[in-house]
Short mmCIF file of C-alpha atoms in Angstrom, two decimals:
data_model
loop_
_atom_site.label_atom_id
_atom_site.label_comp_id
_atom_site.label_asym_id
_atom_site.label_seq_id
_atom_site.Cartn_x
_atom_site.Cartn_y
_atom_site.Cartn_z
CA MET A 18 4.91 17.75 -8.51
CA ARG A 19 1.73 16.73 -6.72
CA ILE A 20 1.82 13.53 -4.67
CA GLY A 21 -1.28 11.50 -3.85
CA ILE A 22 -1.14 9.67 -0.52
CA ILE A 23 -3.66 6.94 0.25
CA GLY A 24 -4.28 5.14 3.53
CA ALA A 25 -7.14 2.72 4.03
CA MET A 26 -7.81 3.77 7.63
CA ASP A 27 -7.84 7.06 9.51
CA GLU A 28 -4.95 5.87 11.67
CA GLU A 29 -2.75 5.48 8.60
CA VAL A 30 -3.05 9.10 7.46
CA ILE A 31 -4.11 11.14 10.50
CA LYS A 32 -0.57 12.22 11.44
CA ILE A 33 0.14 13.45 7.92
CA LYS A 34 -3.13 15.39 7.94
CA GLU A 35 -2.23 16.95 11.29
CA SER A 36 1.28 17.88 10.12
CA MET A 37 0.47 19.27 6.67
CA GLU A 38 -0.58 22.80 5.77
CA VAL A 39 -4.16 22.15 4.70
CA GLU A 40 -5.35 24.53 1.99
CA ARG A 41 -8.74 22.95 1.36
CA ILE A 42 -10.75 19.77 1.80
CA GLU A 43 -12.90 18.34 -0.98
CA LYS A 44 -15.42 15.53 -0.56
CA LYS A 45 -15.95 13.06 -3.40
CA ALA A 46 -17.45 9.56 -3.34
CA SER A 47 -17.84 9.81 0.45
CA MET A 48 -14.09 10.40 0.81
CA GLU A 49 -12.40 13.57 2.08
CA PHE A 50 -9.39 14.72 0.09
CA TYR A 51 -6.99 17.01 2.00
CA LEU A 52 -5.05 19.31 -0.34
CA GLY A 53 -2.05 21.28 0.84
CA LYS A 54 1.68 21.13 1.50
CA PHE A 55 3.89 18.92 3.61
CA LEU A 56 7.62 19.54 3.96
CA GLY A 57 7.30 22.01 1.12
CA LYS A 58 5.76 19.49 -1.28
CA GLU A 59 2.27 19.61 -2.76
CA ILE A 60 0.22 16.64 -1.56
CA VAL A 61 -3.30 15.24 -1.55
CA VAL A 62 -4.05 12.95 1.40
CA VAL A 63 -7.09 10.70 1.61
CA ARG A 64 -8.53 7.80 3.59
CA SER A 65 -9.89 5.43 0.97
CA GLY A 66 -11.68 2.99 3.21
CA ILE A 67 -10.87 -0.70 3.43
CA GLY A 68 -10.91 -3.04 0.44
CA LYS A 69 -10.05 -3.06 -3.23
CA VAL A 70 -13.13 -1.29 -4.61
CA ASN A 71 -12.74 1.65 -2.25
CA ALA A 72 -9.04 1.84 -3.06
CA ALA A 73 -9.63 1.76 -6.82
CA VAL A 74 -12.30 4.48 -6.72
CA CYS A 75 -10.06 6.64 -4.56
CA THR A 76 -7.07 6.25 -6.87
CA GLN A 77 -9.02 7.16 -9.99
CA ILE A 78 -10.36 10.31 -8.31
CA LEU A 79 -6.82 11.32 -7.32
CA ILE A 80 -5.74 10.95 -10.94
CA ASP A 81 -8.78 12.47 -12.68
CA ASP A 82 -9.82 15.24 -10.32
CA PHE A 83 -6.58 16.17 -8.57
CA ASN A 84 -4.03 15.44 -11.31
CA VAL A 85 -1.51 13.74 -9.06
CA ASP A 86 1.85 12.91 -10.61
CA ALA A 87 2.55 9.94 -8.34
CA VAL A 88 0.69 7.80 -5.82
CA ILE A 89 2.02 6.45 -2.53
CA ASN A 90 -0.08 3.92 -0.65
CA THR A 91 0.95 3.71 2.98
CA GLY A 92 -0.30 1.47 5.74
CA ILE A 93 -0.02 -1.91 7.40
CA ALA A 94 -0.04 -5.52 6.24
CA GLY A 95 0.38 -9.11 7.31
CA GLY A 96 3.82 -10.63 6.85
CA VAL A 97 4.10 -13.57 4.46
CA TYR A 98 7.85 -13.99 3.85
CA SER A 99 9.12 -16.25 6.63
CA GLU A 100 11.89 -13.94 7.88
CA ILE A 101 9.68 -10.86 8.21
CA ASN A 102 8.71 -9.85 11.74
CA VAL A 103 6.16 -7.47 13.20
CA GLY A 104 7.41 -3.90 12.78
CA ASP A 105 9.48 -4.65 9.68
CA VAL A 106 8.71 -2.87 6.42
CA VAL A 107 7.99 -4.10 2.90
CA VAL A 108 8.34 -1.82 -0.13
CA SER A 109 6.50 -3.15 -3.17
CA THR A 110 8.36 -4.29 -6.26
CA ASP A 111 5.06 -5.42 -7.79
CA LEU A 112 1.53 -6.32 -6.76
CA VAL A 113 -0.91 -9.14 -7.54
CA HIS A 114 -4.60 -9.78 -6.80
CA HIS A 115 -4.40 -13.04 -4.82
CA ASP A 116 -8.20 -13.50 -4.89
CA PHE A 117 -8.63 -13.15 -8.67
CA ASP A 118 -9.30 -16.66 -9.98
CA THR A 119 -10.23 -17.48 -13.56
CA THR A 120 -8.23 -20.69 -13.72
CA ALA A 121 -11.26 -22.39 -15.30
CA PHE A 122 -10.36 -20.47 -18.47
CA GLY A 123 -6.66 -21.30 -18.37
CA TYR A 124 -5.35 -18.25 -16.52
CA GLU A 125 -3.02 -18.28 -13.53
CA VAL A 126 -4.48 -17.39 -10.14
CA GLY A 127 -4.06 -13.64 -9.81
CA GLN A 128 -4.08 -12.97 -13.55
CA VAL A 129 -6.68 -10.46 -14.73
CA PRO A 130 -8.02 -11.91 -18.00
CA ARG A 131 -7.00 -10.21 -21.25
CA MET A 132 -4.46 -7.95 -19.61
CA GLU A 133 -0.88 -7.92 -20.85
CA VAL A 134 0.61 -8.09 -17.36
CA TYR A 135 0.29 -10.56 -14.50
CA SER A 136 1.58 -8.23 -11.81
CA PHE A 137 1.60 -4.45 -11.56
CA LYS A 138 5.15 -3.15 -11.19
CA ALA A 139 5.92 -0.24 -8.90
CA ASP A 140 7.95 2.69 -10.19
CA GLU A 141 11.64 1.87 -9.74
CA LYS A 142 12.61 5.40 -8.68
CA LEU A 143 9.88 5.51 -6.05
CA VAL A 144 10.88 2.06 -4.81
CA ASP A 145 14.47 3.24 -4.44
CA ILE A 146 13.41 6.38 -2.56
CA ALA A 147 11.15 4.33 -0.29
CA VAL A 148 13.85 1.78 0.53
CA ARG A 149 16.43 4.46 1.29
CA SER A 150 13.89 6.41 3.35
CA ALA A 151 13.08 3.31 5.40
CA GLU A 152 16.69 2.25 5.89
CA ALA A 153 17.52 5.72 7.24
CA LEU A 154 15.32 5.07 10.29
CA LYS A 155 17.29 1.95 11.33
CA ASP A 156 14.65 0.71 13.80
CA PHE A 157 13.50 -2.26 11.72
CA LYS A 158 14.41 -4.43 8.75
CA VAL A 159 13.44 -3.29 5.27
CA TYR A 160 12.46 -5.66 2.48
CA SER A 161 11.47 -5.02 -1.12
CA GLY A 162 9.30 -7.63 -2.78
CA ARG A 163 5.88 -8.64 -4.02
CA ILE A 164 2.80 -7.57 -2.10
CA ILE A 165 -0.49 -9.36 -2.71
CA SER A 166 -4.01 -8.05 -2.10
CA GLY A 167 -7.48 -9.46 -1.66
CA ASP A 168 -10.75 -8.64 0.06
CA GLN A 169 -9.94 -10.89 3.02
CA PHE A 170 -8.26 -10.51 6.41
CA ILE A 171 -5.78 -13.38 6.44
CA ASN A 172 -5.61 -15.37 9.68
CA SER A 173 -4.44 -18.79 8.52
CA ARG A 174 -1.10 -20.62 8.45
CA GLU A 175 -2.35 -22.70 5.53
CA LYS A 176 -3.08 -19.62 3.43
CA ILE A 177 0.26 -18.08 4.28
CA LYS A 178 2.04 -21.24 3.15
CA TYR A 179 0.03 -21.12 -0.09
CA PHE A 180 0.85 -17.44 -0.64
CA ARG A 181 4.56 -18.12 -0.22
CA GLU A 182 4.54 -21.02 -2.63
CA LYS A 183 2.17 -19.60 -5.24
CA PHE A 184 3.05 -15.92 -5.30
CA ASN A 185 6.45 -15.63 -3.59
CA ALA A 186 4.80 -12.84 -1.62
CA TYR A 187 6.37 -10.78 1.12
CA ALA A 188 3.19 -9.22 2.53
CA VAL A 189 -0.58 -9.47 2.18
CA GLU A 190 -3.18 -6.71 2.57
CA MET A 191 -6.46 -5.48 1.12
CA GLU A 192 -5.87 -2.45 -1.14
CA GLY A 193 -2.47 -2.23 -2.81
CA ALA A 194 -3.08 -4.31 -5.94
CA ALA A 195 -6.19 -2.28 -6.76
CA ILE A 196 -4.26 0.98 -6.42
CA ALA A 197 -1.46 -0.46 -8.54
CA HIS A 198 -3.97 -1.71 -11.13
CA VAL A 199 -5.53 1.75 -11.54
CA CYS A 200 -2.14 3.47 -11.68
CA TYR A 201 -1.01 0.99 -14.35
CA LEU A 202 -4.08 1.70 -16.49
CA ASN A 203 -3.42 5.44 -16.21
CA SER A 204 0.39 5.28 -16.57
CA VAL A 205 0.88 6.98 -13.20
CA PRO A 206 3.94 6.00 -11.14
CA PHE A 207 3.23 4.45 -7.75
CA VAL A 208 4.70 2.57 -4.83
CA VAL A 209 3.07 0.69 -1.96
CA LEU A 210 4.65 0.91 1.47
CA ARG A 211 3.62 -1.55 4.18
CA SER A 212 4.68 -1.91 7.80
CA ILE A 213 4.00 -5.37 9.22
CA SER A 214 1.35 -5.46 11.95
CA ASP A 215 0.95 -9.26 12.20
CA LYS A 216 2.15 -12.52 10.67
CA ALA A 217 -1.22 -13.22 8.98
CA ASP A 218 -1.29 -16.63 10.65
CA GLY A 219 -3.46 -18.10 13.42
CA SER A 220 -2.40 -15.33 15.82
CA ALA A 221 -3.09 -12.44 13.43
CA HIS A 222 -6.34 -11.41 15.12
CA VAL A 223 -4.39 -10.98 18.39
CA ASP A 224 -1.22 -9.38 16.97
CA TYR A 225 -3.01 -6.91 14.69
CA PRO A 226 -4.59 -4.64 17.36
CA THR A 227 -1.54 -5.00 19.62
CA PHE A 228 1.09 -3.96 17.09
CA MET A 229 -0.96 -1.82 14.68
CA ASN A 230 0.11 1.52 16.19
CA ARG A 231 3.79 0.59 16.12
CA ALA A 232 3.50 -0.43 12.48
CA ILE A 233 1.70 2.80 11.57
CA GLU A 234 4.40 4.88 13.29
CA ASN A 235 7.01 3.17 11.12
CA SER A 236 5.04 3.87 7.94
CA ILE A 237 4.58 7.55 8.80
CA GLY A 238 8.29 7.98 9.47
CA ILE A 239 9.20 6.48 6.12
CA LEU A 240 6.57 8.50 4.30
CA SER A 241 7.95 11.73 5.75
CA ASN A 242 11.46 10.83 4.59
CA MET A 243 10.12 9.95 1.14
CA ILE A 244 8.31 13.23 0.64
CA ARG A 245 11.40 15.11 1.77
CA ALA A 246 13.45 13.26 -0.87
CA MET A 247 11.03 13.64 -3.79
#
């Protein structure tokens, strides 16, 4: 089994790169793909860059050129669900594009026109492994729920209220739905793992740099447990 691991930023994947046995590095679409082994498992690790287009391109390359059997997207996000705090973890049940709006043609916000699904469901086995891997660390609360994505950094109480009411979302970020979308089209199992770096409200621009490293540490710990269990 070959596992593709995507992080949007260097900070989200650097520790995995440093810990893995790197066999080779390939550069495609201005991205560097690290191939090798980690905890005895075959992995491909890559920094996609921020945003949905970068994430989608990266995911398709992992599938087409590196033949990954599963994709794990790890990183940080803003908390949407009211009980979630900085440092807690959300494992995706499904993902939605919150910034996709063709309501003028009768579609729901988030619905991609002429697709059979509204949300992109994560693989149940991977979700279970991720939840158990997170709960084993016991340093934070673990939630499983919907994650929403858009090409925006959210820093607004009004938007968070809207996201809760419209999408019943647990977390918001900028890549996961695109990765899920590509995996769905290619029938590749996936899960998105997010550690909360901020509350995505009016204080998000302050909380994000302060708590980012703590959130990334949590994600890396869970990812290590996941790979060990797969």
